[in-house]
mmCIF file of C-alpha atoms in Angstrom:
data_model
loop_
_atom_site.group_PDB
_atom_site.id
_atom_site.type_symbol
_atom_site.label_atom_id
_atom_site.label_comp_id
_atom_site.label_asym_id
_atom_site.label_seq_id
_atom_site.Cartn_x
_atom_site.Cartn_y
_atom_site.Cartn_z
ATOM 1 C CA MET A 1 0.000 0.000 0.000
ATOM 2 C CA GLY A 2 1.351 3.424 -0.910
ATOM 3 C CA GLU A 3 1.861 6.210 1.592
ATOM 4 C CA VAL A 4 -1.263 8.230 2.339
ATOM 5 C CA THR A 5 -0.641 11.912 1.621
ATOM 6 C CA ARG A 6 -3.012 14.523 2.985
ATOM 7 C CA SER A 7 -1.136 17.627 1.842
ATOM 8 C CA ALA A 8 1.610 18.720 -0.517
ATOM 9 C CA CYS A 9 2.619 21.293 2.096
ATOM 10 C CA ARG A 10 5.475 20.281 4.386
ATOM 11 C CA ILE A 11 6.560 22.065 7.540
ATOM 12 C CA ARG A 12 10.014 23.276 6.622
ATOM 13 C CA GLY A 13 12.078 26.088 8.018
ATOM 14 C CA PHE A 14 15.615 27.203 7.257
ATOM 15 C CA GLU A 15 19.040 25.847 8.146
ATOM 16 C CA HIS A 16 20.292 29.412 8.603
ATOM 17 C CA GLY A 17 19.505 30.318 12.209
ATOM 18 C CA GLU A 18 18.514 33.954 11.705
ATOM 19 C CA PHE A 19 16.376 33.200 8.640
ATOM 20 C CA ASP A 20 14.608 30.525 10.660
ATOM 21 C CA PHE A 21 14.007 32.887 13.579
ATOM 22 C CA GLN A 22 12.611 35.580 11.300
ATOM 23 C CA LEU A 23 10.235 33.012 9.792
ATOM 24 C CA LEU A 24 9.152 32.048 13.305
ATOM 25 C CA ARG A 25 8.697 35.715 14.134
ATOM 26 C CA THR A 26 6.392 36.309 11.180
ATOM 27 C CA MET A 27 4.461 33.082 11.611
ATOM 28 C CA GLY A 28 4.265 33.396 15.410
ATOM 29 C CA ILE A 29 1.780 36.243 15.408
ATOM 30 C CA SER A 30 -0.752 34.132 13.550
ATOM 31 C CA SER A 31 -2.420 33.793 16.987
ATOM 32 C CA TYR A 32 -3.646 37.376 16.643
ATOM 33 C CA GLY A 33 -4.218 37.588 12.905
ATOM 34 C CA GLY A 34 -0.799 38.665 11.665
ATOM 35 C CA ALA A 35 -0.165 35.648 9.443
ATOM 36 C CA THR A 36 -1.358 32.215 8.421
ATOM 37 C CA VAL A 37 0.883 29.192 8.682
ATOM 38 C CA GLY A 38 0.171 28.069 5.129
ATOM 39 C CA GLU A 39 1.003 31.442 3.580
ATOM 40 C CA CYS A 40 4.267 31.632 5.501
ATOM 41 C CA LEU A 41 5.339 28.116 4.542
ATOM 42 C CA ALA A 42 4.487 28.816 0.918
ATOM 43 C CA ALA A 43 6.687 31.925 1.001
ATOM 44 C CA THR A 44 9.697 29.862 2.094
ATOM 45 C CA LEU A 45 9.606 27.717 -1.043
ATOM 46 C CA THR A 46 11.200 30.368 -3.257
ATOM 47 C CA ILE A 47 13.745 31.693 -0.738
ATOM 48 C CA GLU A 48 17.401 30.747 -1.137
ATOM 49 C CA GLU A 49 19.097 30.960 2.230
ATOM 50 C CA PRO A 50 20.866 33.006 3.378
ATOM 51 C CA ASP A 51 20.224 35.327 0.425
ATOM 52 C CA PRO A 52 18.478 38.526 1.625
ATOM 53 C CA GLU A 53 17.358 39.459 -1.888
ATOM 54 C CA SER A 54 15.369 36.264 -2.397
ATOM 55 C CA TRP A 55 13.779 36.791 1.032
ATOM 56 C CA VAL A 56 12.567 40.245 0.043
ATOM 57 C CA VAL A 57 11.184 39.098 -3.318
ATOM 58 C CA SER A 58 9.195 36.219 -1.827
ATOM 59 C CA TRP A 59 7.631 38.122 1.067
ATOM 60 C CA GLU A 60 6.847 41.181 -1.023
ATOM 61 C CA GLN A 61 5.053 38.987 -3.542
ATOM 62 C CA LEU A 62 2.991 37.408 -0.764
ATOM 63 C CA ALA A 63 2.197 40.850 0.661
ATOM 64 C CA ASP A 64 1.118 42.161 -2.747
ATOM 65 C CA ASN A 65 -1.130 39.165 -3.338
ATOM 66 C CA THR A 66 -2.673 39.432 0.119
ATOM 67 C CA LEU A 67 -3.332 43.145 -0.369
ATOM 68 C CA ARG A 68 -4.956 42.471 -3.743
ATOM 69 C CA VAL A 69 -7.373 40.016 -2.129
ATOM 70 C CA ALA A 70 -8.084 42.530 0.656
ATOM 71 C CA ARG A 71 -9.135 45.157 -1.859
ATOM 72 C CA GLU A 72 -11.314 42.700 -3.733
ATOM 73 C CA CYS A 73 -13.025 41.702 -0.487
ATOM 74 C CA PHE A 74 -13.611 45.313 0.497
ATOM 75 C CA ASP A 75 -15.040 46.255 -2.887
ATOM 76 C CA ARG A 76 -17.526 43.399 -2.583
ATOM 77 C CA GLY A 77 -18.599 44.469 0.902
ATOM 78 C CA HIS A 78 -16.758 41.753 2.859
ATOM 79 C CA HIS A 79 -15.217 44.078 5.401
ATOM 80 C CA VAL A 80 -14.163 41.480 7.979
ATOM 81 C CA SER A 81 -12.370 39.489 5.304
ATOM 82 C CA ALA A 82 -10.769 42.685 4.003
ATOM 83 C CA ARG A 83 -9.582 43.618 7.486
ATOM 84 C CA ASP A 84 -7.999 40.228 8.058
ATOM 85 C CA GLN A 85 -6.209 40.310 4.712
ATOM 86 C CA LEU A 86 -4.969 43.866 5.318
ATOM 87 C CA MET A 87 -3.517 42.913 8.680
ATOM 88 C CA ARG A 88 -1.602 39.991 7.209
ATOM 89 C CA ALA A 89 -0.426 42.058 4.249
ATOM 90 C CA SER A 90 0.990 44.635 6.661
ATOM 91 C CA ASN A 91 3.002 42.000 8.483
ATOM 92 C CA TYR A 92 4.262 40.462 5.241
ATOM 93 C CA TYR A 93 5.461 43.869 4.014
ATOM 94 C CA ARG A 94 7.288 44.287 7.335
ATOM 95 C CA THR A 95 8.862 40.875 6.861
ATOM 96 C CA ALA A 96 10.062 41.848 3.382
ATOM 97 C CA GLU A 97 11.307 45.182 4.738
ATOM 98 C CA TYR A 98 13.473 43.397 7.297
ATOM 99 C CA TYR A 99 16.070 42.050 4.843
ATOM 100 C CA ALA A 100 15.798 44.811 2.235
ATOM 101 C CA PRO A 101 19.017 46.790 1.629
ATOM 102 C CA ILE A 102 19.617 48.975 4.664
ATOM 103 C CA ALA A 103 18.417 52.588 4.352
ATOM 104 C CA SER A 104 17.543 52.030 0.691
ATOM 105 C CA PRO A 105 14.471 53.406 -1.103
ATOM 106 C CA LYS A 106 13.282 49.793 -1.376
ATOM 107 C CA GLN A 107 13.417 49.250 2.365
ATOM 108 C CA ARG A 108 11.632 52.522 3.031
ATOM 109 C CA ASP A 109 8.909 51.773 0.467
ATOM 110 C CA LEU A 110 8.228 48.371 2.008
ATOM 111 C CA GLY A 111 8.135 49.843 5.503
ATOM 112 C CA LEU A 112 5.761 52.601 4.494
ATOM 113 C CA ALA A 113 3.562 50.021 2.768
ATOM 114 C CA ALA A 114 3.385 48.034 6.018
ATOM 115 C CA ARG A 115 2.366 51.198 7.858
ATOM 116 C CA GLU A 116 -0.163 52.336 5.233
ATOM 117 C CA VAL A 117 -1.891 48.973 4.912
ATOM 118 C CA PHE A 118 -2.122 48.630 8.690
ATOM 119 C CA GLY A 119 -3.734 52.057 8.831
ATOM 120 C CA GLN A 120 -6.302 51.011 6.233
ATOM 121 C CA ALA A 121 -7.362 48.149 8.504
ATOM 122 C CA LEU A 122 -7.875 50.266 11.619
ATOM 123 C CA PRO A 123 -11.405 51.559 10.818
ATOM 124 C CA LEU A 124 -12.496 47.950 10.307
ATOM 125 C CA LEU A 125 -11.437 46.796 13.787
ATOM 126 C CA PRO A 126 -13.978 46.168 16.586
ATOM 127 C CA LEU A 127 -12.123 48.625 18.835
ATOM 128 C CA GLU A 128 -11.100 52.271 18.845
ATOM 129 C CA ALA A 129 -7.744 53.005 17.220
ATOM 130 C CA GLU A 130 -5.907 56.254 16.556
ATOM 131 C CA VAL A 131 -2.779 56.968 14.559
ATOM 132 C CA ILE A 132 -0.805 59.234 16.885
ATOM 133 C CA GLU A 133 2.149 61.601 16.889
ATOM 134 C CA ILE A 134 3.855 62.372 20.194
ATOM 135 C CA PRO A 135 5.703 65.703 20.435
ATOM 136 C CA PHE A 136 9.453 65.216 20.812
ATOM 137 C CA GLU A 137 12.716 66.370 19.225
ATOM 138 C CA THR A 138 11.683 64.249 16.249
ATOM 139 C CA PRO A 139 7.954 63.513 16.715
ATOM 140 C CA LEU A 140 7.350 59.897 17.747
ATOM 141 C CA CYS A 141 4.819 57.802 15.855
ATOM 142 C CA GLY A 142 2.487 55.053 16.948
ATOM 143 C CA TYR A 143 -1.066 54.038 17.808
ATOM 144 C CA PHE A 144 -3.435 54.381 20.746
ATOM 145 C CA ILE A 145 -5.969 51.561 20.891
ATOM 146 C CA GLN A 146 -8.719 50.975 23.428
ATOM 147 C CA PRO A 147 -11.986 49.097 23.936
ATOM 148 C CA ALA A 148 -14.888 50.658 22.078
ATOM 149 C CA GLY A 149 -17.598 52.628 23.842
ATOM 150 C CA ASP A 150 -16.233 53.026 27.385
ATOM 151 C CA PRO A 151 -14.677 56.443 28.123
ATOM 152 C CA ALA A 152 -13.919 55.787 31.808
ATOM 153 C CA PRO A 153 -10.261 55.839 32.961
ATOM 154 C CA ARG A 154 -8.788 52.364 32.752
ATOM 155 C CA LYS A 155 -5.618 50.323 32.988
ATOM 156 C CA THR A 156 -3.043 51.338 30.400
ATOM 157 C CA ILE A 157 0.082 49.697 29.025
ATOM 158 C CA VAL A 158 2.719 51.649 27.118
ATOM 159 C CA THR A 159 4.634 49.254 24.921
ATOM 160 C CA PHE A 160 7.503 49.469 22.470
ATOM 161 C CA SER A 161 9.817 47.109 20.668
ATOM 162 C CA GLY A 162 13.567 47.032 20.239
ATOM 163 C CA TYR A 163 16.267 46.903 17.613
ATOM 164 C CA ASP A 164 14.094 46.003 14.621
ATOM 165 C CA GLY A 165 10.450 45.750 15.690
ATOM 166 C CA THR A 166 7.604 48.134 14.850
ATOM 167 C CA SER A 167 4.469 49.412 16.531
ATOM 168 C CA GLU A 168 2.326 47.671 13.891
ATOM 169 C CA GLU A 169 3.948 44.351 14.778
ATOM 170 C CA LEU A 170 3.312 45.046 18.456
ATOM 171 C CA TYR A 171 -0.412 45.181 17.769
ATOM 172 C CA PHE A 172 -0.212 41.438 17.145
ATOM 173 C CA MET A 173 2.404 40.782 19.831
ATOM 174 C CA ASN A 174 0.430 42.265 22.718
ATOM 175 C CA GLY A 175 -1.807 45.126 21.573
ATOM 176 C CA LEU A 176 -4.959 43.262 20.597
ATOM 177 C CA ALA A 177 -4.595 40.950 23.594
ATOM 178 C CA GLY A 178 -4.527 43.980 25.883
ATOM 179 C CA VAL A 179 -7.652 45.571 24.441
ATOM 180 C CA GLU A 180 -9.459 42.231 24.720
ATOM 181 C CA ARG A 181 -8.731 42.394 28.456
ATOM 182 C CA GLY A 182 -9.952 45.960 28.863
ATOM 183 C CA TYR A 183 -6.664 47.867 28.623
ATOM 184 C CA ASN A 184 -5.726 50.990 26.776
ATOM 185 C CA VAL A 185 -2.627 50.141 24.761
ATOM 186 C CA LEU A 186 -0.165 52.731 23.518
ATOM 187 C CA LEU A 187 2.154 51.358 20.828
ATOM 188 C CA PHE A 188 4.981 53.673 19.800
ATOM 189 C CA ASP A 189 8.237 53.819 17.850
ATOM 190 C CA GLY A 190 11.078 55.729 19.483
ATOM 191 C CA PRO A 191 14.422 57.124 18.303
ATOM 192 C CA GLY A 192 16.386 54.610 16.230
ATOM 193 C CA GLN A 193 13.493 52.192 15.889
ATOM 194 C CA THR A 194 12.332 50.881 12.536
ATOM 195 C CA GLY A 195 8.906 52.507 12.595
ATOM 196 C CA LEU A 196 10.324 55.979 13.198
ATOM 197 C CA ARG A 197 13.223 55.528 10.775
ATOM 198 C CA ARG A 198 10.693 54.921 7.980
ATOM 199 C CA LEU A 199 9.544 58.515 8.429
ATOM 200 C CA HIS A 200 12.808 60.034 9.657
ATOM 201 C CA PRO A 201 15.707 57.923 8.319
ATOM 202 C CA ASP A 202 18.396 59.861 10.189
ATOM 203 C CA THR A 203 17.104 59.119 13.689
ATOM 204 C CA ALA A 204 19.367 56.887 15.773
ATOM 205 C CA PHE A 205 19.212 55.028 19.062
ATOM 206 C CA ARG A 206 20.233 56.878 22.214
ATOM 207 C CA HIS A 207 21.213 55.302 25.514
ATOM 208 C CA ASP A 208 19.225 57.790 27.647
ATOM 209 C CA TYR A 209 15.843 56.435 26.596
ATOM 210 C CA GLU A 210 14.239 57.901 29.685
ATOM 211 C CA VAL A 211 14.159 61.176 27.742
ATOM 212 C CA PRO A 212 11.809 60.052 24.935
ATOM 213 C CA ILE A 213 9.896 57.860 27.397
ATOM 214 C CA ARG A 214 9.246 60.945 29.514
ATOM 215 C CA ALA A 215 7.590 62.590 26.516
ATOM 216 C CA VAL A 216 5.533 59.441 25.903
ATOM 217 C CA ILE A 217 4.339 59.335 29.520
ATOM 218 C CA ASP A 218 3.491 63.059 29.407
ATOM 219 C CA TRP A 219 1.325 62.440 26.341
ATOM 220 C CA THR A 220 -0.289 59.332 27.822
ATOM 221 C CA LEU A 221 -1.224 60.870 31.155
ATOM 222 C CA ALA A 222 -2.838 63.835 29.418
ATOM 223 C CA ARG A 223 -5.537 61.508 28.066
ATOM 224 C CA PRO A 224 -8.729 61.255 30.171
ATOM 225 C CA GLU A 225 -9.080 57.517 29.430
ATOM 226 C CA VAL A 226 -5.859 56.744 31.325
ATOM 227 C CA ASP A 227 -5.817 55.786 35.006
ATOM 228 C CA ALA A 228 -2.500 57.200 36.248
ATOM 229 C CA ASP A 229 -2.400 54.704 39.121
ATOM 230 C CA ARG A 230 -2.553 51.742 36.738
ATOM 231 C CA LEU A 231 0.104 52.549 34.161
ATOM 232 C CA ALA A 232 2.561 49.893 32.973
ATOM 233 C CA LEU A 233 5.626 50.128 30.727
ATOM 234 C CA TYR A 234 6.485 47.101 28.580
ATOM 235 C CA GLY A 235 9.655 46.769 26.519
ATOM 236 C CA ILE A 236 10.256 43.901 24.097
ATOM 237 C CA SER A 237 13.646 42.600 22.881
ATOM 238 C CA PHE A 238 16.152 45.516 22.995
ATOM 239 C CA GLY A 239 13.183 47.394 24.415
ATOM 240 C CA GLY A 240 13.684 45.238 27.501
ATOM 241 C CA HIS A 241 16.894 47.153 28.105
ATOM 242 C CA LEU A 242 15.508 50.539 27.117
ATOM 243 C CA CYS A 243 12.441 50.220 29.356
ATOM 244 C CA ALA A 244 14.626 49.224 32.311
ATOM 245 C CA ARG A 245 16.788 52.286 31.713
ATOM 246 C CA ALA A 246 13.707 54.511 31.523
ATOM 247 C CA ALA A 247 12.180 53.079 34.704
ATOM 248 C CA CYS A 248 15.318 53.983 36.650
ATOM 249 C CA PHE A 249 14.452 57.654 36.152
ATOM 250 C CA GLU A 250 10.751 57.911 35.192
ATOM 251 C CA LYS A 251 8.778 57.586 38.428
ATOM 252 C CA ARG A 252 5.232 57.850 37.067
ATOM 253 C CA ILE A 253 5.342 54.246 35.863
ATOM 254 C CA LYS A 254 3.488 51.905 38.247
ATOM 255 C CA ALA A 255 4.676 48.572 36.809
ATOM 256 C CA LEU A 256 7.542 47.463 34.575
ATOM 257 C CA VAL A 257 7.693 44.450 32.266
ATOM 258 C CA ALA A 258 10.964 43.612 30.511
ATOM 259 C CA ASN A 259 10.985 40.902 27.837
ATOM 260 C CA SER A 260 13.839 40.186 28.102
ATOM 261 C CA PRO A 261 15.549 42.172 30.851
ATOM 262 C CA ILE A 262 18.826 43.136 29.163
ATOM 263 C CA VAL A 263 21.268 44.825 31.521
ATOM 264 C CA ASP A 264 24.348 45.136 29.271
ATOM 265 C CA TRP A 265 23.509 45.403 25.565
ATOM 266 C CA ALA A 266 27.063 45.151 24.217
ATOM 267 C CA THR A 267 27.805 41.967 26.158
ATOM 268 C CA TYR A 268 24.408 40.545 25.238
ATOM 269 C CA LEU A 269 25.019 41.086 21.513
ATOM 270 C CA GLY A 270 28.567 39.778 21.794
ATOM 271 C CA SER A 271 27.259 36.479 23.148
ATOM 272 C CA TRP A 272 25.536 35.842 19.794
ATOM 273 C CA THR A 273 28.709 35.864 17.717
ATOM 274 C CA LYS A 274 32.102 34.204 17.667
ATOM 275 C CA PRO A 275 35.200 36.331 17.007
ATOM 276 C CA GLU A 276 36.537 35.690 13.516
ATOM 277 C CA GLU A 277 39.774 36.436 11.720
ATOM 278 C CA GLY A 278 39.855 39.989 10.430
ATOM 279 C CA GLU A 279 37.548 41.455 13.087
ATOM 280 C CA ASP A 280 40.446 43.626 14.280
ATOM 281 C CA GLU A 281 40.060 45.646 11.072
ATOM 282 C CA ASP A 282 37.621 48.538 10.948
ATOM 283 C CA ILE A 283 35.462 49.353 7.938
ATOM 284 C CA ARG A 284 33.530 52.445 6.950
ATOM 285 C CA VAL A 285 29.847 52.295 6.045
ATOM 286 C CA ALA A 286 30.567 53.672 2.586
ATOM 287 C CA GLU A 287 33.060 50.859 1.918
ATOM 288 C CA VAL A 288 30.802 47.937 2.824
ATOM 289 C CA PRO A 289 28.997 47.553 -0.542
ATOM 290 C CA GLU A 290 32.358 47.366 -2.340
ATOM 291 C CA VAL A 291 33.616 44.363 -0.366
ATOM 292 C CA PRO A 292 33.449 41.166 -2.488
ATOM 293 C CA ASP A 293 30.703 38.756 -1.430
ATOM 294 C CA ASP A 294 33.198 35.932 -0.934
ATOM 295 C CA ILE A 295 34.887 38.013 1.766
ATOM 296 C CA LEU A 296 31.770 39.515 3.346
ATOM 297 C CA PRO A 297 28.557 37.667 2.354
ATOM 298 C CA PRO A 298 25.434 39.733 1.613
ATOM 299 C CA HIS A 299 23.662 38.816 4.853
ATOM 300 C CA GLU A 300 26.714 39.907 6.865
ATOM 301 C CA LYS A 301 26.941 43.189 4.957
ATOM 302 C CA TRP A 302 23.275 43.723 5.765
ATOM 303 C CA ALA A 303 23.856 43.115 9.488
ATOM 304 C CA LEU A 304 26.879 45.416 9.628
ATOM 305 C CA LEU A 305 25.126 48.259 7.825
ATOM 306 C CA SER A 306 22.034 47.847 9.994
ATOM 307 C CA LEU A 307 24.117 48.175 13.155
ATOM 308 C CA CYS A 308 25.956 51.279 11.961
ATOM 309 C CA LYS A 309 22.906 53.072 10.594
ATOM 310 C CA LYS A 310 20.721 52.491 13.646
ATOM 311 C CA TYR A 311 23.376 53.781 16.035
ATOM 312 C CA GLY A 312 24.427 56.713 13.872
ATOM 313 C CA ALA A 313 27.952 55.395 13.311
ATOM 314 C CA GLU A 314 30.199 55.908 10.278
ATOM 315 C CA THR A 315 32.386 52.876 11.002
ATOM 316 C CA TYR A 316 32.008 49.419 12.518
ATOM 317 C CA PHE A 317 34.309 50.239 15.444
ATOM 318 C CA GLU A 318 32.384 53.427 16.169
ATOM 319 C CA ALA A 319 29.165 51.395 16.328
ATOM 320 C CA LEU A 320 30.729 48.930 18.765
ATOM 321 C CA GLU A 321 31.928 51.797 20.931
ATOM 322 C CA LYS A 322 28.442 53.311 21.023
ATOM 323 C CA LEU A 323 27.018 50.010 22.284
ATOM 324 C CA ASN A 324 29.078 50.331 25.455
ATOM 325 C CA ALA A 325 26.827 53.159 26.659
ATOM 326 C CA TYR A 326 23.883 50.755 26.929
ATOM 327 C CA ARG A 327 24.588 49.467 30.434
ATOM 328 C CA VAL A 328 22.101 49.907 33.232
ATOM 329 C CA GLU A 329 23.339 47.704 36.092
ATOM 330 C CA GLU A 330 24.474 50.587 38.310
ATOM 331 C CA HIS A 331 21.031 52.232 38.135
ATOM 332 C CA LEU A 332 18.770 49.203 38.658
ATOM 333 C CA GLY A 333 18.343 49.828 42.373
ATOM 334 C CA ALA A 334 16.331 52.928 41.507
ATOM 335 C CA ILE A 335 13.537 50.753 40.087
ATOM 336 C CA ASP A 336 11.125 50.422 42.999
ATOM 337 C CA VAL A 337 7.896 49.432 41.239
ATOM 338 C CA PRO A 338 6.689 45.846 40.726
ATOM 339 C CA CYS A 339 8.543 44.179 37.853
ATOM 340 C CA LEU A 340 7.932 41.177 35.632
ATOM 341 C CA ALA A 341 10.987 39.674 33.948
ATOM 342 C CA MET A 342 10.112 37.477 30.952
ATOM 343 C CA ILE A 343 12.829 35.261 29.459
ATOM 344 C CA GLY A 344 12.986 32.152 27.272
ATOM 345 C CA GLU A 345 15.272 29.302 28.226
ATOM 346 C CA GLY A 346 16.406 29.083 24.608
ATOM 347 C CA GLU A 347 17.811 32.627 24.583
ATOM 348 C CA GLY A 348 21.275 31.572 25.732
ATOM 349 C CA GLU A 349 23.434 31.685 28.848
ATOM 350 C CA GLU A 350 24.188 35.411 28.716
ATOM 351 C CA ALA A 351 20.542 36.406 28.364
ATOM 352 C CA LEU A 352 19.621 34.162 31.289
ATOM 353 C CA ARG A 353 22.486 35.577 33.375
ATOM 354 C CA GLN A 354 21.371 39.133 32.720
ATOM 355 C CA ALA A 355 17.775 38.292 33.590
ATOM 356 C CA ASP A 356 18.925 36.969 36.957
ATOM 357 C CA LEU A 357 21.081 40.057 37.492
ATOM 358 C CA PHE A 358 18.106 42.300 36.765
ATOM 359 C CA CYS A 359 15.959 40.418 39.275
ATOM 360 C CA ASP A 360 18.680 40.623 41.932
ATOM 361 C CA ARG A 361 19.352 44.352 41.555
ATOM 362 C CA VAL A 362 15.932 46.035 41.266
ATOM 363 C CA SER A 363 14.413 47.319 44.504
ATOM 364 C CA GLY A 364 10.774 46.621 43.716
ATOM 365 C CA ASP A 365 8.993 43.298 43.995
ATOM 366 C CA VAL A 366 10.017 41.196 41.021
ATOM 367 C CA SER A 367 8.512 38.125 39.383
ATOM 368 C CA LYS A 368 10.529 36.109 36.897
ATOM 369 C CA ARG A 369 8.831 33.944 34.275
ATOM 370 C CA LEU A 370 11.066 31.466 32.480
ATOM 371 C CA PHE A 371 9.433 30.151 29.296
ATOM 372 C CA THR A 372 10.471 26.630 28.359
ATOM 373 C CA VAL A 373 10.986 24.353 25.393
ATOM 374 C CA ALA A 374 8.265 22.070 26.771
ATOM 375 C CA GLU A 375 5.797 24.974 26.587
ATOM 376 C CA GLY A 376 6.824 25.762 23.029
ATOM 377 C CA ALA A 377 7.780 29.235 24.238
ATOM 378 C CA ASP A 378 11.555 29.218 24.724
ATOM 379 C CA ALA A 379 12.378 31.631 21.862
ATOM 380 C CA HIS A 380 13.435 35.254 22.207
ATOM 381 C CA CYS A 381 10.286 37.270 23.054
ATOM 382 C CA GLN A 382 8.283 34.004 22.979
ATOM 383 C CA GLN A 383 7.905 34.369 19.231
ATOM 384 C CA ASN A 384 6.919 30.704 19.111
ATOM 385 C CA ASN A 385 4.078 31.135 21.624
ATOM 386 C CA VAL A 386 2.775 34.695 21.598
ATOM 387 C CA ALA A 387 -0.564 33.662 23.104
ATOM 388 C CA LEU A 388 1.142 32.249 26.201
ATOM 389 C CA ALA A 389 3.293 35.366 26.540
ATOM 390 C CA CYS A 390 0.171 37.543 26.466
ATOM 391 C CA GLN A 391 -1.551 35.360 29.035
ATOM 392 C CA VAL A 392 1.404 35.658 31.427
ATOM 393 C CA LEU A 393 1.812 39.400 30.833
ATOM 394 C CA TYR A 394 -1.798 40.392 31.302
ATOM 395 C CA ASP A 395 -2.640 37.956 34.093
ATOM 396 C CA TRP A 396 0.254 39.442 36.076
ATOM 397 C CA LEU A 397 -0.908 42.996 35.392
ATOM 398 C CA ASP A 398 -4.558 42.139 36.124
ATOM 399 C CA GLU A 399 -3.629 40.820 39.558
ATOM 400 C CA LEU A 400 -1.332 43.766 40.244
ATOM 401 C CA PHE A 401 -3.886 46.389 39.205
ATOM 402 C CA ALA A 402 -6.922 44.648 40.738
#
């Protein structure tokens, strides 16, 4: 008897670790409507790893096709179907944007498409959503979402991502889950972050993130829907470091959630890579595209340029030097509000060490949640189990703010 086959689709990821994680990242938010498993697996079939160009082509094609269906649905009066397609198209454009040439017109176009399509979906959501601009040196962008029809002050969570996330992506990561539980959710992109760099390409990260966070909290507390006594700050990925830094100085925050709690960014990043021959030689940003691919492969050029551009550095060594400012250990004792530290056991020894250090040094009550392989949630930011991460996050806040 021949083998029974129920599908031509096979669950297949990538051998290249970062490609595989980015696939998991895109597919992981399917829990909240940001993707479908089948569409993501289909996109992988035409990607040659680790070739960034083939990644961009495949995901952009999927995004275009999904957007086309969304418009057809809308024109025929199927607004729920249109909304769902628009949300997925936005995430697929973001996925294509990720590996597009750094600071190129192509990358910017894809990023703006992700933002525009997401905005088109907002009026179709069963909640209230605003596109916002927060006054700052360079105005910060984002979204304020809340349950429909209830103007009373309520629990509020201010949330932002890290090195390469966006406020649109955060809607799927924790925004919708918060509104479902009765929270106001402020999603924003700060200096250096992808969402803001789409609009203002010259913005760069800064180590004193308490300064932009102060402006965000000012804006948030000016809204009548916000209960100032139930205000949480949530930072994801590199945002786990930036939110910890901010909480050391910004005392209007009533709860802090760091996912993951990164104390020393330079050491954390260094734990991902192994020193290689030739790393004692500096290189200027302008020289990177001229290096032959057999010496510096395209995906490594992409990573180097991304690092330099986001930290406002002209050379690789200058970027590494800037990373050394992102250390917060000496200030952690100033954090005296309740804290939740979220960390996956698959994130590596250094990430786990820094999570423990964070828990030991803060002054406020701290809860640590270690997500495991057995739970299917061990990945960085629980990208492989977003629903569980949201359950842990909001159950903790619900009990704290009860």
